[in-house]
Tab-separated table of C-alpha atoms in Angstrom:
chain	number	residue	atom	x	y	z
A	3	UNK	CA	0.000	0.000	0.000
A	4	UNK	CA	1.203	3.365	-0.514
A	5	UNK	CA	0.155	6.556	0.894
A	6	UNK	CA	1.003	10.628	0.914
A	7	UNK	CA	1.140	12.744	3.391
A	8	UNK	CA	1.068	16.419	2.821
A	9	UNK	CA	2.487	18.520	6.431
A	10	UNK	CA	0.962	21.560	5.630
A	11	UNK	CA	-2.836	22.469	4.899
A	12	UNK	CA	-1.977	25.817	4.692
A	13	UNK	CA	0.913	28.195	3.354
A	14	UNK	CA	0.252	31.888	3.394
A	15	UNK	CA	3.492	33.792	1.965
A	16	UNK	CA	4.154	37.130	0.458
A	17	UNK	CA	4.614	37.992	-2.963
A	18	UNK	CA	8.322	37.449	-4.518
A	19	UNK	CA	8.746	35.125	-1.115
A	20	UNK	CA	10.367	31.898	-1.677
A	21	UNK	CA	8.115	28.564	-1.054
A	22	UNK	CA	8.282	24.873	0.113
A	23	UNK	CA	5.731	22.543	-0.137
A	24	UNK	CA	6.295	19.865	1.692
A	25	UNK	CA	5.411	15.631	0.389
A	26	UNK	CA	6.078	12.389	2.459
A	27	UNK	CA	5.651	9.499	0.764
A	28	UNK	CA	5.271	5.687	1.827
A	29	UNK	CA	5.819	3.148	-0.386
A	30	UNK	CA	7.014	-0.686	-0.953
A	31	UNK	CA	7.894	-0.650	-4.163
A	32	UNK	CA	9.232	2.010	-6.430
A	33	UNK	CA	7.178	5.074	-6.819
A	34	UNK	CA	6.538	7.956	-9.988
A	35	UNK	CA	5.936	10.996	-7.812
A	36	UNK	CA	3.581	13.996	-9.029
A	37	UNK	CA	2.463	17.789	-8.302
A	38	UNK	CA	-0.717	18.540	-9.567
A	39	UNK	CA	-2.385	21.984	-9.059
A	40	UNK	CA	-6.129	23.321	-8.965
A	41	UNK	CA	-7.217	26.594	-9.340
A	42	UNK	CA	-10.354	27.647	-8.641
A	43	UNK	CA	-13.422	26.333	-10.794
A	44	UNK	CA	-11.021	24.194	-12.243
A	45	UNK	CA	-9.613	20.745	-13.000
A	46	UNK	CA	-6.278	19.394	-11.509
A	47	UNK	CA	-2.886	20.190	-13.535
A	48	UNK	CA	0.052	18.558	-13.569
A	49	UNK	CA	2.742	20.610	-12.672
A	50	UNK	CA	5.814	18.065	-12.532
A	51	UNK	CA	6.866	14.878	-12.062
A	52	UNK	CA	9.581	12.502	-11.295
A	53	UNK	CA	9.521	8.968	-13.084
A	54	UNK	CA	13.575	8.298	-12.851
A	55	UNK	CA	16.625	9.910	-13.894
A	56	UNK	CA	17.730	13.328	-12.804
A	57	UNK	CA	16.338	13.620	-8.341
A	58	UNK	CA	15.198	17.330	-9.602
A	59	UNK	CA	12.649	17.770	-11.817
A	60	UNK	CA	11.288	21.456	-12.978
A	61	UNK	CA	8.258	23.150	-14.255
A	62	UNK	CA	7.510	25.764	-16.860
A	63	UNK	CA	6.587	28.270	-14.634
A	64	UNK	CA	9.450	28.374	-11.769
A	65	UNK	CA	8.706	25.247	-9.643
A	66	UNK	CA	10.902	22.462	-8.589
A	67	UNK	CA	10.657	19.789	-6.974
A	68	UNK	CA	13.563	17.218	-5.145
A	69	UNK	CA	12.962	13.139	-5.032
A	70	UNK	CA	14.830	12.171	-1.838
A	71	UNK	CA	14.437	8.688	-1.136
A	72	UNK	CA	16.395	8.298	1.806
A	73	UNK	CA	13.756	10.826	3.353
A	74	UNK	CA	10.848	9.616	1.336
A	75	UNK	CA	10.216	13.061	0.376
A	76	UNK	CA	8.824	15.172	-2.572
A	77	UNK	CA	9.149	18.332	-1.253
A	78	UNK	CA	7.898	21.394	-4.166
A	79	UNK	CA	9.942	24.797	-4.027
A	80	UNK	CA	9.778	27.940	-5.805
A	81	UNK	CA	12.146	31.073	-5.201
A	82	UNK	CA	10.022	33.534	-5.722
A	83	UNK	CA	6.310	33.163	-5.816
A	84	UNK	CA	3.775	35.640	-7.782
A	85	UNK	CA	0.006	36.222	-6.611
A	86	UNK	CA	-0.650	33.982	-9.538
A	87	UNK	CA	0.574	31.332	-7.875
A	88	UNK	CA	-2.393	31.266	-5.537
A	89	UNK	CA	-3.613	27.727	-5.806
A	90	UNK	CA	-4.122	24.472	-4.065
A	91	UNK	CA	-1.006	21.764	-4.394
A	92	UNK	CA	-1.426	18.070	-4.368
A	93	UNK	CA	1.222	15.717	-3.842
A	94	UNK	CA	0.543	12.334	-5.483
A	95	UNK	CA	2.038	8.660	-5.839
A	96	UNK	CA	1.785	6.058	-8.497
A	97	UNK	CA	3.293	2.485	-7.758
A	98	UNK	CA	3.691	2.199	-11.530
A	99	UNK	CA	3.514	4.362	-14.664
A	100	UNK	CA	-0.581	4.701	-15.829
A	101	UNK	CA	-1.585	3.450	-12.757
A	102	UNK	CA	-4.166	4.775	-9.719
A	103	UNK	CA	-2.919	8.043	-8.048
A	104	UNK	CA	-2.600	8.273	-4.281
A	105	UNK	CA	-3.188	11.697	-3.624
A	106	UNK	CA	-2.296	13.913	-0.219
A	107	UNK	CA	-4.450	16.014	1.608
A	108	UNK	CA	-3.302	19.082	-0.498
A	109	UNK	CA	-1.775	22.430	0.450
A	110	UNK	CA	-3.597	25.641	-0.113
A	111	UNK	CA	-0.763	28.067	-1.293
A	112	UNK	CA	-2.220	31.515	-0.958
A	113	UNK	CA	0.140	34.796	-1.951
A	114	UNK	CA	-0.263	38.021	-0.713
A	115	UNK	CA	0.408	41.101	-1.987
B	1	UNK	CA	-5.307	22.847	-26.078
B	2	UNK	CA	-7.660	19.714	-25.907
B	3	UNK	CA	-9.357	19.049	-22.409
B	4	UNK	CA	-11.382	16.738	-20.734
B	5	UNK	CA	-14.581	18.085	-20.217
B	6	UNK	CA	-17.738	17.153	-17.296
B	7	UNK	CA	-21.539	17.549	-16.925
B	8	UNK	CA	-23.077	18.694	-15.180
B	9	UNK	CA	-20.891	20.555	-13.007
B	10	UNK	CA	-23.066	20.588	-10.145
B	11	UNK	CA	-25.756	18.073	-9.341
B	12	UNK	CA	-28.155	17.943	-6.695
B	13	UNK	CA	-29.838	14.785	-6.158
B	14	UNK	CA	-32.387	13.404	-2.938
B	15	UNK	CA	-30.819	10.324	-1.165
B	16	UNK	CA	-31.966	6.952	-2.883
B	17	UNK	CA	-32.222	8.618	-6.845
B	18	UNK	CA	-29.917	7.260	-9.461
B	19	UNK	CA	-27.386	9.575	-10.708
B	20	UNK	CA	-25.000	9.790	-14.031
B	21	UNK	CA	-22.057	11.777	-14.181
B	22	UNK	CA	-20.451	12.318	-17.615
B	23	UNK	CA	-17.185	12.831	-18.959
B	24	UNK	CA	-15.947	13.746	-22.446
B	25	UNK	CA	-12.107	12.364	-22.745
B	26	UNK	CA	-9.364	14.095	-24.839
B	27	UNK	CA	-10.240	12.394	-27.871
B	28	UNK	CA	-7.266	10.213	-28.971
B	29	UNK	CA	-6.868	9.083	-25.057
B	30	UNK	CA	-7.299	5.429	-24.335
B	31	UNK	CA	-7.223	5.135	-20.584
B	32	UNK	CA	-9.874	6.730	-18.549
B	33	UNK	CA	-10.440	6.846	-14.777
B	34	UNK	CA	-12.564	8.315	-11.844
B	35	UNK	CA	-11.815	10.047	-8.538
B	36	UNK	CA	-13.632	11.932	-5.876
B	37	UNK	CA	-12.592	14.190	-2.987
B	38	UNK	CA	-15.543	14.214	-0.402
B	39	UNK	CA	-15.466	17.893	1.401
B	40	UNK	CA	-12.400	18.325	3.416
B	41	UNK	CA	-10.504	14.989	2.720
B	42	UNK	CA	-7.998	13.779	-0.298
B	43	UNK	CA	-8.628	12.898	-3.328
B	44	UNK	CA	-9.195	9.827	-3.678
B	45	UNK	CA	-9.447	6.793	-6.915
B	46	UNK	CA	-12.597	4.933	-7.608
B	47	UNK	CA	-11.811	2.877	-11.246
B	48	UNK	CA	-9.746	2.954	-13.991
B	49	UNK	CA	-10.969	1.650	-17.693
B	50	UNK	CA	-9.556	0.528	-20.582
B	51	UNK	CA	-10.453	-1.280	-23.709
B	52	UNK	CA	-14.294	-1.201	-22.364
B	53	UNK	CA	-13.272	-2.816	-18.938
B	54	UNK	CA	-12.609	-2.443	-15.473
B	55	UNK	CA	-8.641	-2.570	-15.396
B	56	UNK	CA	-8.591	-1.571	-11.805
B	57	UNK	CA	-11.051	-0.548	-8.993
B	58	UNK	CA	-10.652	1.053	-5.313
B	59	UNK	CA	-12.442	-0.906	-1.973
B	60	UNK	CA	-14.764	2.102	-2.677
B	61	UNK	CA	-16.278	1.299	-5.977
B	62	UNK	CA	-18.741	-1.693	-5.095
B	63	UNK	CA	-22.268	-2.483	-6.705
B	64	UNK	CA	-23.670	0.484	-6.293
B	65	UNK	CA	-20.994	2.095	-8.654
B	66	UNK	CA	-21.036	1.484	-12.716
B	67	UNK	CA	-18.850	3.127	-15.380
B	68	UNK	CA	-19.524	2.680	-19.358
B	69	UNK	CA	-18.263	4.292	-22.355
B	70	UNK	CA	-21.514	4.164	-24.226
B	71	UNK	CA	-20.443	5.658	-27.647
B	72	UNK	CA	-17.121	5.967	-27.701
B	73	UNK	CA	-16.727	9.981	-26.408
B	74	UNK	CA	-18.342	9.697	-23.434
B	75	UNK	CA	-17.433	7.995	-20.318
B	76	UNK	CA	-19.891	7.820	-17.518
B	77	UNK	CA	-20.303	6.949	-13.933
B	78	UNK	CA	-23.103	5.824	-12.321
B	79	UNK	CA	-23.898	5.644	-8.605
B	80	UNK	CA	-27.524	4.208	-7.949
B	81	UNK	CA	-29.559	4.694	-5.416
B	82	UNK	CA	-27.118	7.700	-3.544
B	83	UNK	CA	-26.271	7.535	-0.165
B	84	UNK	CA	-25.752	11.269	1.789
B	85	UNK	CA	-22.144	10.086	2.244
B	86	UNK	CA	-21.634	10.125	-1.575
B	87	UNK	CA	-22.035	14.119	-1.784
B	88	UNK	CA	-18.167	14.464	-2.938
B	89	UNK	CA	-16.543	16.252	-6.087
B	90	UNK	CA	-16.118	14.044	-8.985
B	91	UNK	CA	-13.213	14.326	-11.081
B	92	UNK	CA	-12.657	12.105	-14.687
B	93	UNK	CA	-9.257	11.628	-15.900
B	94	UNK	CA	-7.722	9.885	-19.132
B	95	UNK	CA	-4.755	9.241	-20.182
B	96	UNK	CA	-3.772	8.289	-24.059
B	97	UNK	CA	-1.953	5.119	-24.479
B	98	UNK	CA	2.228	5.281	-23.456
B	99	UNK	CA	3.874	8.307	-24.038
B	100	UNK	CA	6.455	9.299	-22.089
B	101	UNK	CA	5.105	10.697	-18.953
B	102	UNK	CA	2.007	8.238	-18.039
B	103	UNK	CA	0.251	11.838	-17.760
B	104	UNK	CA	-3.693	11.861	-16.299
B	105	UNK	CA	-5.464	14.778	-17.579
B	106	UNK	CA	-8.121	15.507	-15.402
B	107	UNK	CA	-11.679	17.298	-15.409
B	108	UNK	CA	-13.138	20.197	-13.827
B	109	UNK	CA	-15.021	17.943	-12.070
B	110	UNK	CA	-18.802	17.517	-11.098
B	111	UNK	CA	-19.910	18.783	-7.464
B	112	UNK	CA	-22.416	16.003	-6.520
B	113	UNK	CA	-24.894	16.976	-3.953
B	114	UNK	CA	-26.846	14.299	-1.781
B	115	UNK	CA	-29.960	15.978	0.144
């Protein structure tokens, strides 16, 4: 069984503030790691993903994200965030490519002005 | 860009009724699955489909739960006779055959409403 766990329900931050999202993971077998994001009224996006290779895998729009498997850990990270960026964040796990998501609770990323 | 697409987006139905929930795929997408995320709680996976079957389904989906592609757009999910505890957002995903990144595409979703 696998399972995500997402530490923070919440992040308010201030515009041009950096960000960390923070994903635990539990898995037995190997894992293909996601960030999706919802705006409002809409359907989730993927934002990135890790299925092997390179531990740090970026988005388009300034996001990044680390695979640490010692730490089981997906944590998402952006420098500098924009009001934009207001959103809510899920963290999600797939035991193999095509295959059910596990989803986390979700983080509600909310920037200021 | 091509998107998945759901109807209604909200649906308010009395406890008992039968309900359908439909979903328009990206068109040249061959995998197709449903989640829901109850008020409050994670998102969770109900069924995945493929090749007009069941390739996978969550302890959630039991009998009460149906999916069908009836015409090969649409992609449906039923839920007869609703329970209050089914009032939850649906979301419809698919997915077109390999590729490089496995990639769901999902739905606005459809805010079901059990009175």
């Amino acid at each position: 069984a696998q399972s995500v766990t997402q530490l923070d329900s919440q992040v308010p931050v201030f515009e041009e503030a950096p960000v960390e999202l923070r994903c635990n993971y539990s898995s037995s077998v190997s894992v293909y790691l996601f960030w999706y994001v919802q705006y409002p009224n809409q359907g989730l996006q993927l934002l990135l993903k890790y299925l092997s290779g390179s531990t740090l895998v970026e988005s388009i729009n300034g996001f990044e994200a680390e695979f640490n498997k010692s730490q089981t850990s997906f944590h998402l990270r952006k420098p500098s965030v924009h009001i934009s960026d207001t959103a809510e964040y899920f963290c999600a796990v797939s035991s193999s490519r095509g295959s059910r998501l596990t989803f986390g609770e979700g983080t509600q990323l909310t920037v200021n002005p | 860009e091509p998107e998945v697409t759901q109807t209604p987006s909200h649906q308010v139905t009395q406890m008992g009724q039968e309900v359908i929930l439909r979903c328009v795929p990206i068109s040249n997408h061959l995998y197709f699955y449903w989640y829901r995320q109850i008020l409050g709680q994670k998102v969770e996976f109900l069924v995945s489909f493929y090749n007009n079957e069941i390739s996978e389904k969550s302890e959630i989906f039991d009998d009460q739960f149906s999916v069908e592609r009836p015409d090969g757009s649409n992609f449906t999910l039923k839920i007869r006779s609703t329970k209050l505890e089914d009032s939850a957002m649906y979301f419809c995903a698919s997915r077109p055959r390999g590729g490089l990144s496995y990639e769901q595409y999902f739905g606005p979703g459809t805010r079901l409403t059990v009175t």
